[in-house]
Amino acid sequence: MSTPQHRIRTLVQTLNRYAHEYYTLDAPSVPDAEYDRLYRELEAMEAEYPQFRLPESPTQRVGGAVLDGFETVVHAVPMLSLNNAFSPRDDETGAFDHAEFLAFDERVCKELGVAQVEYAAEPKFDGLAVSLLYQNGILVQAATRGDGTTGENVTENIKTVRNIPLKLHGEKQPALLEVRGEVLMLKADFAALNQRQLAANQKPFVNPRNAAAGSLRQLDSKITAQRKLHFFAYGIAQLSGAERLPESHMEELALLHELGFSLPEGYFGAYTGAAAVLREYERLAEHRPRLPYEIDGMVVKVNSLAEQQQLGFVSRAPRWAIAHKFPAEEALTTVEAIDVQVGRTGAVTPVARLAPVFVGGVTVTNATLHNQDEVARKDVRVGDTVVVRRAGDVIPEVVRVLLERRPMVEKQPALGGDLFSGSLEPLHEPFRLPETCPVCGSAVEREAGEAVARCTGGMLC
Ligand code: IVH
């Protein structure tokens, strides 16, 4: 017969294993209903025997009391930043110019007195840096980066992040482990969250990074629990009482994986020499739009920890690592005109003509506005300052308008009204699709339930 204490322990272990299979390994071994059944049993047992509740119980992930504010945490090891290297692309050929990265590699080789260095490369996640502290295998504190020296205590919120272990995996747990990594929101979860925001008449989030930041910095961790956040580990800041100490960055990552942390599967590895690193950079840049999370570059680190130590730090950044950035996918520009294009199928598409802007690695002068509903929803007008986005080979699009920069004029006083009312109105009218095709003059029509308007001229245009 199992005692209540024993049963609770078994349930916690089983549920944590199922959750790890689901959230970290992407390989669930039981149907959701089975997980739910055991979870309810655990909830009931914990209510009856609160003295046997475990700190790593999955019931600790739903959020707790509402805080008045976040406590300050002093980082035992400062959270530093990285120096950047950019690789601008040739407008015509698209070829990368890697001079900045090559200069970094040359400095490293010279300093170490070698011809070639072994590097570790991984994505530069576009989220928020956090630090997780485990004592004897149990998550005891989580903090944001803050100014690098002190951050905010977000332990309750971090516990709601499903792929962060509340208890480290394996038999032998280190006495102390401080994990560094990035909290982010997957692109799909971000899109779903914004759908819900819009449906509830609330402001959508600007991008996944902002949504992740807003979700992590909630004083009410129950709200964080409803936002799906994700964590990727990228380093160890402190480790003691471990069986064996890693000697390279790759060994650190391997250990973190064994302890239950998610790594960017398929996108991290060791590469010898600059040329091999650059091949990986170009591969990652190409895969970037298809990744389920946003990245803004590749972080390249000298793999050997001994060599890292030899290189040391300069001001607030390591000399053994660099953020090899990708071209920004978003930029600001202004709308010079809004035209319509008629496609081969007769689809009439509004197109923004833009002041030329360098985005996603190329100069962009046009961006699609998709259809009338989209123009109306975003309220894009001539003269507006807009955010344009070009991700990979996807057609550039206007993401949103900076309404505070919209050109305005003084409102014409109404007949018989005050001569000067002092109020302003937009210089330009909202855009409307023309009623006739600009190519053949036939009527433009939109079928009920359809987003796309079409020229009715058949094959004429
Ligand atoms: S390592 C001492 N690895 O980049 C080096 N940082 O500019 C510590 N970041 O605030 C950082 N992905 O949030 C490292 N794979 C990665 C990263 C990464 C994103 C962020 C991190 C930090 C910033 C440094």
PDB file of N, CA and C in Angstrom, residues 227-304:
ATOM      1  N   ARG A 227      -0.149  33.168 -20.395  1.00  0.00           N
ATOM      2  CA  ARG A 227       0.642  33.513 -21.586  1.00  0.00           C
ATOM      3  C   ARG A 227       1.664  32.415 -21.773  1.00  0.00           C
ATOM      4  N   LYS A 228       1.735  31.881 -22.958  1.00  0.00           N
ATOM      5  CA  LYS A 228       2.677  30.772 -23.146  1.00  0.00           C
ATOM      6  C   LYS A 228       4.078  31.317 -23.375  1.00  0.00           C
ATOM      7  N   LEU A 229       4.928  31.164 -22.390  1.00  0.00           N
ATOM      8  CA  LEU A 229       6.321  31.570 -22.541  1.00  0.00           C
ATOM      9  C   LEU A 229       7.192  30.329 -22.690  1.00  0.00           C
ATOM     10  N   HIS A 230       8.393  30.548 -23.172  1.00  0.00           N
ATOM     11  CA  HIS A 230       9.294  29.458 -23.511  1.00  0.00           C
ATOM     12  C   HIS A 230      10.689  29.879 -23.086  1.00  0.00           C
ATOM     13  N   PHE A 231      11.514  28.919 -22.695  1.00  0.00           N
ATOM     14  CA  PHE A 231      12.870  29.255 -22.247  1.00  0.00           C
ATOM     15  C   PHE A 231      13.908  28.436 -22.996  1.00  0.00           C
ATOM     16  N   PHE A 232      14.970  29.114 -23.443  1.00  0.00           N
ATOM     17  CA  PHE A 232      16.135  28.420 -23.986  1.00  0.00           C
ATOM     18  C   PHE A 232      17.342  28.746 -23.126  1.00  0.00           C
ATOM     19  N   ALA A 233      18.065  27.709 -22.696  1.00  0.00           N
ATOM     20  CA  ALA A 233      19.271  27.917 -21.893  1.00  0.00           C
ATOM     21  C   ALA A 233      20.443  28.185 -22.829  1.00  0.00           C
ATOM     22  N   TYR A 234      21.329  29.116 -22.462  1.00  0.00           N
ATOM     23  CA  TYR A 234      22.530  29.346 -23.276  1.00  0.00           C
ATOM     24  C   TYR A 234      23.809  29.456 -22.467  1.00  0.00           C
ATOM     25  N   GLY A 235      23.757  29.137 -21.174  1.00  0.00           N
ATOM     26  CA  GLY A 235      25.021  29.169 -20.447  1.00  0.00           C
ATOM     27  C   GLY A 235      24.856  28.898 -18.965  1.00  0.00           C
ATOM     28  N   ILE A 236      25.997  28.676 -18.318  1.00  0.00           N
ATOM     29  CA  ILE A 236      26.034  28.430 -16.874  1.00  0.00           C
ATOM     30  C   ILE A 236      26.869  29.531 -16.239  1.00  0.00           C
ATOM     31  N   ALA A 237      26.315  30.197 -15.235  1.00  0.00           N
ATOM     32  CA  ALA A 237      27.053  31.266 -14.561  1.00  0.00           C
ATOM     33  C   ALA A 237      27.722  30.757 -13.289  1.00  0.00           C
ATOM     34  N   GLN A 238      27.096  29.800 -12.611  1.00  0.00           N
ATOM     35  CA  GLN A 238      27.695  29.227 -11.407  1.00  0.00           C
ATOM     36  C   GLN A 238      27.362  27.743 -11.370  1.00  0.00           C
ATOM     37  N   LEU A 239      28.340  26.967 -10.914  1.00  0.00           N
ATOM     38  CA  LEU A 239      28.124  25.527 -10.767  1.00  0.00           C
ATOM     39  C   LEU A 239      29.052  25.018  -9.673  1.00  0.00           C
ATOM     40  N   SER A 240      28.468  24.403  -8.653  1.00  0.00           N
ATOM     41  CA  SER A 240      29.342  23.777  -7.648  1.00  0.00           C
ATOM     42  C   SER A 240      28.683  22.507  -7.147  1.00  0.00           C
ATOM     43  N   GLY A 241      29.522  21.621  -6.654  1.00  0.00           N
ATOM     44  CA  GLY A 241      29.027  20.340  -6.162  1.00  0.00           C
ATOM     45  C   GLY A 241      28.511  19.459  -7.275  1.00  0.00           C
ATOM     46  N   ALA A 242      29.077  19.633  -8.484  1.00  0.00           N
ATOM     47  CA  ALA A 242      28.668  18.777  -9.601  1.00  0.00           C
ATOM     48  C   ALA A 242      29.617  17.599  -9.688  1.00  0.00           C
ATOM     49  N   GLU A 243      29.142  16.539 -10.356  1.00  0.00           N
ATOM     50  CA  GLU A 243      29.971  15.346 -10.531  1.00  0.00           C
ATOM     51  C   GLU A 243      31.226  15.662 -11.337  1.00  0.00           C
ATOM     52  N   ARG A 244      31.031  16.475 -12.381  1.00  0.00           N
ATOM     53  CA  ARG A 244      32.116  16.782 -13.306  1.00  0.00           C
ATOM     54  C   ARG A 244      31.888  18.191 -13.833  1.00  0.00           C
ATOM     55  N   LEU A 245      32.945  18.966 -14.002  1.00  0.00           N
ATOM     56  CA  LEU A 245      32.764  20.328 -14.501  1.00  0.00           C
ATOM     57  C   LEU A 245      32.967  20.373 -16.016  1.00  0.00           C
ATOM     58  N   PRO A 246      32.094  21.066 -16.731  1.00  0.00           N
ATOM     59  CA  PRO A 246      32.270  21.187 -18.180  1.00  0.00           C
ATOM     60  C   PRO A 246      33.563  21.946 -18.500  1.00  0.00           C
ATOM     61  N   GLU A 247      34.155  21.572 -19.622  1.00  0.00           N
ATOM     62  CA  GLU A 247      35.390  22.257 -20.031  1.00  0.00           C
ATOM     63  C   GLU A 247      35.185  23.117 -21.268  1.00  0.00           C
ATOM     64  N   SER A 248      33.994  23.050 -21.840  1.00  0.00           N
ATOM     65  CA  SER A 248      33.721  23.863 -23.027  1.00  0.00           C
ATOM     66  C   SER A 248      32.265  24.326 -22.981  1.00  0.00           C
ATOM     67  N   HIS A 249      31.963  25.280 -23.842  1.00  0.00           N
ATOM     68  CA  HIS A 249      30.577  25.752 -23.918  1.00  0.00           C
ATOM     69  C   HIS A 249      29.653  24.617 -24.349  1.00  0.00           C
ATOM     70  N   MET A 250      30.110  23.816 -25.309  1.00  0.00           N
ATOM     71  CA  MET A 250      29.273  22.702 -25.773  1.00  0.00           C
ATOM     72  C   MET A 250      29.011  21.702 -24.654  1.00  0.00           C
ATOM     73  N   GLU A 251      29.992  21.485 -23.782  1.00  0.00           N
ATOM     74  CA  GLU A 251      29.778  20.583 -22.646  1.00  0.00           C
ATOM     75  C   GLU A 251      28.784  21.202 -21.652  1.00  0.00           C
ATOM     76  N   GLU A 252      28.838  22.514 -21.512  1.00  0.00           N
ATOM     77  CA  GLU A 252      27.844  23.192 -20.658  1.00  0.00           C
ATOM     78  C   GLU A 252      26.440  22.942 -21.192  1.00  0.00           C
ATOM     79  N   LEU A 253      26.290  23.111 -22.519  1.00  0.00           N
ATOM     80  CA  LEU A 253      24.964  22.911 -23.124  1.00  0.00           C
ATOM     81  C   LEU A 253      24.507  21.466 -22.952  1.00  0.00           C
ATOM     82  N   ALA A 254      25.421  20.524 -23.120  1.00  0.00           N
ATOM     83  CA  ALA A 254      25.072  19.106 -22.978  1.00  0.00           C
ATOM     84  C   ALA A 254      24.592  18.835 -21.551  1.00  0.00           C
ATOM     85  N   LEU A 255      25.296  19.422 -20.578  1.00  0.00           N
ATOM     86  CA  LEU A 255      24.903  19.231 -19.176  1.00  0.00           C
ATOM     87  C   LEU A 255      23.514  19.852 -18.933  1.00  0.00           C
ATOM     88  N   LEU A 256      23.313  21.052 -19.462  1.00  0.00           N
ATOM     89  CA  LEU A 256      22.007  21.707 -19.271  1.00  0.00           C
ATOM     90  C   LEU A 256      20.883  20.849 -19.858  1.00  0.00           C
ATOM     91  N   HIS A 257      21.173  20.241 -20.997  1.00  0.00           N
ATOM     92  CA  HIS A 257      20.160  19.398 -21.621  1.00  0.00           C
ATOM     93  C   HIS A 257      19.838  18.195 -20.735  1.00  0.00           C
ATOM     94  N   GLU A 258      20.892  17.582 -20.176  1.00  0.00           N
ATOM     95  CA  GLU A 258      20.686  16.435 -19.271  1.00  0.00           C
ATOM     96  C   GLU A 258      19.869  16.837 -18.049  1.00  0.00           C
ATOM     97  N   LEU A 259      20.063  18.074 -17.597  1.00  0.00           N
ATOM     98  CA  LEU A 259      19.368  18.536 -16.392  1.00  0.00           C
ATOM     99  C   LEU A 259      17.926  18.952 -16.680  1.00  0.00           C
ATOM    100  N   GLY A 260      17.551  18.938 -17.978  1.00  0.00           N
ATOM    101  CA  GLY A 260      16.142  19.146 -18.300  1.00  0.00           C
ATOM    102  C   GLY A 260      15.817  20.425 -19.052  1.00  0.00           C
ATOM    103  N   PHE A 261      16.849  21.127 -19.557  1.00  0.00           N
ATOM    104  CA  PHE A 261      16.579  22.391 -20.249  1.00  0.00           C
ATOM    105  C   PHE A 261      16.465  22.207 -21.757  1.00  0.00           C
ATOM    106  N   SER A 262      15.683  23.097 -22.381  1.00  0.00           N
ATOM    107  CA  SER A 262      15.531  23.083 -23.838  1.00  0.00           C
ATOM    108  C   SER A 262      16.712  23.791 -24.486  1.00  0.00           C
ATOM    109  N   LEU A 263      17.162  23.216 -25.592  1.00  0.00           N
ATOM    110  CA  LEU A 263      18.201  23.851 -26.418  1.00  0.00           C
ATOM    111  C   LEU A 263      17.610  24.042 -27.810  1.00  0.00           C
ATOM    112  N   PRO A 264      18.184  24.960 -28.589  1.00  0.00           N
ATOM    113  CA  PRO A 264      17.646  25.188 -29.947  1.00  0.00           C
ATOM    114  C   PRO A 264      18.040  24.058 -30.889  1.00  0.00           C
ATOM    115  N   GLU A 265      17.309  22.981 -30.786  1.00  0.00           N
ATOM    116  CA  GLU A 265      17.544  21.742 -31.549  1.00  0.00           C
ATOM    117  C   GLU A 265      17.876  22.037 -33.017  1.00  0.00           C
ATOM    118  N   GLY A 266      19.006  21.488 -33.471  1.00  0.00           N
ATOM    119  CA  GLY A 266      19.377  21.631 -34.885  1.00  0.00           C
ATOM    120  C   GLY A 266      20.100  22.924 -35.211  1.00  0.00           C
ATOM    121  N   TYR A 267      20.233  23.800 -34.227  1.00  0.00           N
ATOM    122  CA  TYR A 267      20.833  25.108 -34.511  1.00  0.00           C
ATOM    123  C   TYR A 267      21.935  25.507 -33.541  1.00  0.00           C
ATOM    124  N   PHE A 268      22.597  24.522 -32.923  1.00  0.00           N
ATOM    125  CA  PHE A 268      23.787  24.872 -32.154  1.00  0.00           C
ATOM    126  C   PHE A 268      24.836  23.811 -32.413  1.00  0.00           C
ATOM    127  N   GLY A 269      26.102  24.229 -32.325  1.00  0.00           N
ATOM    128  CA  GLY A 269      27.156  23.265 -32.592  1.00  0.00           C
ATOM    129  C   GLY A 269      28.519  23.909 -32.492  1.00  0.00           C
ATOM    130  N   ALA A 270      29.557  23.071 -32.651  1.00  0.00           N
ATOM    131  CA  ALA A 270      30.937  23.558 -32.611  1.00  0.00           C
ATOM    132  C   ALA A 270      31.473  23.618 -34.033  1.00  0.00           C
ATOM    133  N   TYR A 271      32.237  24.653 -34.339  1.00  0.00           N
ATOM    134  CA  TYR A 271      32.768  24.858 -35.686  1.00  0.00           C
ATOM    135  C   TYR A 271      34.209  25.324 -35.576  1.00  0.00           C
ATOM    136  N   THR A 272      35.082  24.720 -36.336  1.00  0.00           N
ATOM    137  CA  THR A 272      36.489  25.110 -36.271  1.00  0.00           C
ATOM    138  C   THR A 272      36.818  26.069 -37.411  1.00  0.00           C
ATOM    139  N   GLY A 273      37.308  27.251 -37.042  1.00  0.00           N
ATOM    140  CA  GLY A 273      37.706  28.251 -38.027  1.00  0.00           C
ATOM    141  C   GLY A 273      36.549  29.139 -38.457  1.00  0.00           C
ATOM    142  N   ALA A 274      36.907  30.355 -38.906  1.00  0.00           N
ATOM    143  CA  ALA A 274      35.904  31.362 -39.263  1.00  0.00           C
ATOM    144  C   ALA A 274      35.020  30.919 -40.430  1.00  0.00           C
ATOM    145  N   ALA A 275      35.621  30.244 -41.412  1.00  0.00           N
ATOM    146  CA  ALA A 275      34.849  29.889 -42.611  1.00  0.00           C
ATOM    147  C   ALA A 275      33.677  28.983 -42.249  1.00  0.00           C
ATOM    148  N   ALA A 276      33.934  28.019 -41.355  1.00  0.00           N
ATOM    149  CA  ALA A 276      32.875  27.083 -40.958  1.00  0.00           C
ATOM    150  C   ALA A 276      31.776  27.825 -40.190  1.00  0.00           C
ATOM    151  N   VAL A 277      32.177  28.788 -39.356  1.00  0.00           N
ATOM    152  CA  VAL A 277      31.193  29.573 -38.604  1.00  0.00           C
ATOM    153  C   VAL A 277      30.322  30.386 -39.576  1.00  0.00           C
ATOM    154  N   LEU A 278      30.965  30.949 -40.582  1.00  0.00           N
ATOM    155  CA  LEU A 278      30.215  31.794 -41.524  1.00  0.00           C
ATOM    156  C   LEU A 278      29.241  30.980 -42.375  1.00  0.00           C
ATOM    157  N   ARG A 279      29.620  29.757 -42.701  1.00  0.00           N
ATOM    158  CA  ARG A 279      28.673  28.887 -43.431  1.00  0.00           C
ATOM    159  C   ARG A 279      27.431  28.652 -42.569  1.00  0.00           C
ATOM    160  N   GLU A 280      27.657  28.437 -41.271  1.00  0.00           N
ATOM    161  CA  GLU A 280      26.547  28.201 -40.352  1.00  0.00           C
ATOM    162  C   GLU A 280      25.689  29.464 -40.204  1.00  0.00           C
ATOM    163  N   TYR A 281      26.364  30.619 -40.167  1.00  0.00           N
ATOM    164  CA  TYR A 281      25.646  31.903 -40.073  1.00  0.00           C
ATOM    165  C   TYR A 281      24.694  32.063 -41.261  1.00  0.00           C
ATOM    166  N   GLU A 282      25.200  31.743 -42.456  1.00  0.00           N
ATOM    167  CA  GLU A 282      24.375  31.927 -43.654  1.00  0.00           C
ATOM    168  C   GLU A 282      23.227  30.919 -43.687  1.00  0.00           C
ATOM    169  N   ARG A 283      23.488  29.732 -43.191  1.00  0.00           N
ATOM    170  CA  ARG A 283      22.415  28.724 -43.109  1.00  0.00           C
ATOM    171  C   ARG A 283      21.337  29.185 -42.123  1.00  0.00           C
ATOM    172  N   LEU A 284      21.783  29.684 -40.970  1.00  0.00           N
ATOM    173  CA  LEU A 284      20.820  30.127 -39.958  1.00  0.00           C
ATOM    174  C   LEU A 284      20.011  31.325 -40.467  1.00  0.00           C
ATOM    175  N   ALA A 285      20.699  32.232 -41.181  1.00  0.00           N
ATOM    176  CA  ALA A 285      20.011  33.411 -41.734  1.00  0.00           C
ATOM    177  C   ALA A 285      18.913  32.961 -42.703  1.00  0.00           C
ATOM    178  N   GLU A 286      19.217  31.906 -43.466  1.00  0.00           N
ATOM    179  CA  GLU A 286      18.250  31.416 -44.445  1.00  0.00           C
ATOM    180  C   GLU A 286      17.066  30.738 -43.748  1.00  0.00           C
ATOM    181  N   HIS A 287      17.353  30.024 -42.652  1.00  0.00           N
ATOM    182  CA  HIS A 287      16.296  29.314 -41.928  1.00  0.00           C
ATOM    183  C   HIS A 287      15.480  30.240 -41.038  1.00  0.00           C
ATOM    184  N   ARG A 288      16.023  31.418 -40.739  1.00  0.00           N
ATOM    185  CA  ARG A 288      15.407  32.326 -39.759  1.00  0.00           C
ATOM    186  C   ARG A 288      13.900  32.493 -39.895  1.00  0.00           C
ATOM    187  N   PRO A 289      13.369  32.778 -41.106  1.00  0.00           N
ATOM    188  CA  PRO A 289      11.916  32.984 -41.181  1.00  0.00           C
ATOM    189  C   PRO A 289      11.102  31.734 -40.839  1.00  0.00           C
ATOM    190  N   ARG A 290      11.721  30.561 -40.971  1.00  0.00           N
ATOM    191  CA  ARG A 290      10.996  29.315 -40.705  1.00  0.00           C
ATOM    192  C   ARG A 290      11.097  28.857 -39.260  1.00  0.00           C
ATOM    193  N   LEU A 291      11.965  29.469 -38.464  1.00  0.00           N
ATOM    194  CA  LEU A 291      12.094  29.048 -37.068  1.00  0.00           C
ATOM    195  C   LEU A 291      10.825  29.415 -36.306  1.00  0.00           C
ATOM    196  N   PRO A 292      10.453  28.608 -35.294  1.00  0.00           N
ATOM    197  CA  PRO A 292       9.225  28.908 -34.534  1.00  0.00           C
ATOM    198  C   PRO A 292       9.371  30.073 -33.549  1.00  0.00           C
ATOM    199  N   TYR A 293      10.581  30.612 -33.429  1.00  0.00           N
ATOM    200  CA  TYR A 293      10.809  31.745 -32.521  1.00  0.00           C
ATOM    201  C   TYR A 293      11.656  32.780 -33.253  1.00  0.00           C
ATOM    202  N   GLU A 294      11.666  34.015 -32.743  1.00  0.00           N
ATOM    203  CA  GLU A 294      12.416  35.070 -33.427  1.00  0.00           C
ATOM    204  C   GLU A 294      13.850  35.112 -32.930  1.00  0.00           C
ATOM    205  N   ILE A 295      14.756  35.273 -33.885  1.00  0.00           N
ATOM    206  CA  ILE A 295      16.165  35.437 -33.540  1.00  0.00           C
ATOM    207  C   ILE A 295      16.674  36.650 -34.297  1.00  0.00           C
ATOM    208  N   ASP A 296      17.715  37.299 -33.763  1.00  0.00           N
ATOM    209  CA  ASP A 296      18.220  38.460 -34.497  1.00  0.00           C
ATOM    210  C   ASP A 296      19.701  38.320 -34.835  1.00  0.00           C
ATOM    211  N   GLY A 297      20.199  37.095 -34.740  1.00  0.00           N
ATOM    212  CA  GLY A 297      21.583  36.865 -35.128  1.00  0.00           C
ATOM    213  C   GLY A 297      22.053  35.525 -34.622  1.00  0.00           C
ATOM    214  N   MET A 298      23.362  35.354 -34.683  1.00  0.00           N
ATOM    215  CA  MET A 298      23.960  34.127 -34.162  1.00  0.00           C
ATOM    216  C   MET A 298      25.005  34.552 -33.141  1.00  0.00           C
ATOM    217  N   VAL A 299      25.001  33.901 -31.968  1.00  0.00           N
ATOM    218  CA  VAL A 299      26.032  34.207 -30.978  1.00  0.00           C
ATOM    219  C   VAL A 299      27.169  33.205 -31.171  1.00  0.00           C
ATOM    220  N   VAL A 300      28.362  33.748 -31.333  1.00  0.00           N
ATOM    221  CA  VAL A 300      29.541  32.912 -31.548  1.00  0.00           C
ATOM    222  C   VAL A 300      30.440  33.051 -30.328  1.00  0.00           C
ATOM    223  N   LYS A 301      30.750  31.911 -29.694  1.00  0.00           N
ATOM    224  CA  LYS A 301      31.557  31.911 -28.476  1.00  0.00           C
ATOM    225  C   LYS A 301      32.782  31.025 -28.680  1.00  0.00           C
ATOM    226  N   VAL A 302      33.908  31.432 -28.141  1.00  0.00           N
ATOM    227  CA  VAL A 302      35.070  30.543 -28.123  1.00  0.00           C
ATOM    228  C   VAL A 302      34.664  29.330 -27.293  1.00  0.00           C
ATOM    229  N   ASN A 303      34.835  28.128 -27.842  1.00  0.00           N
ATOM    230  CA  ASN A 303      34.251  26.951 -27.186  1.00  0.00           C
ATOM    231  C   ASN A 303      34.975  26.576 -25.888  1.00  0.00           C
ATOM    232  N   SER A 304      36.275  26.603 -25.872  1.00  0.00           N
ATOM    233  CA  SER A 304      37.020  26.174 -24.686  1.00  0.00           C
ATOM    234  C   SER A 304      36.878  27.187 -23.553  1.00  0.00           C
TER     235      SER A 304
END
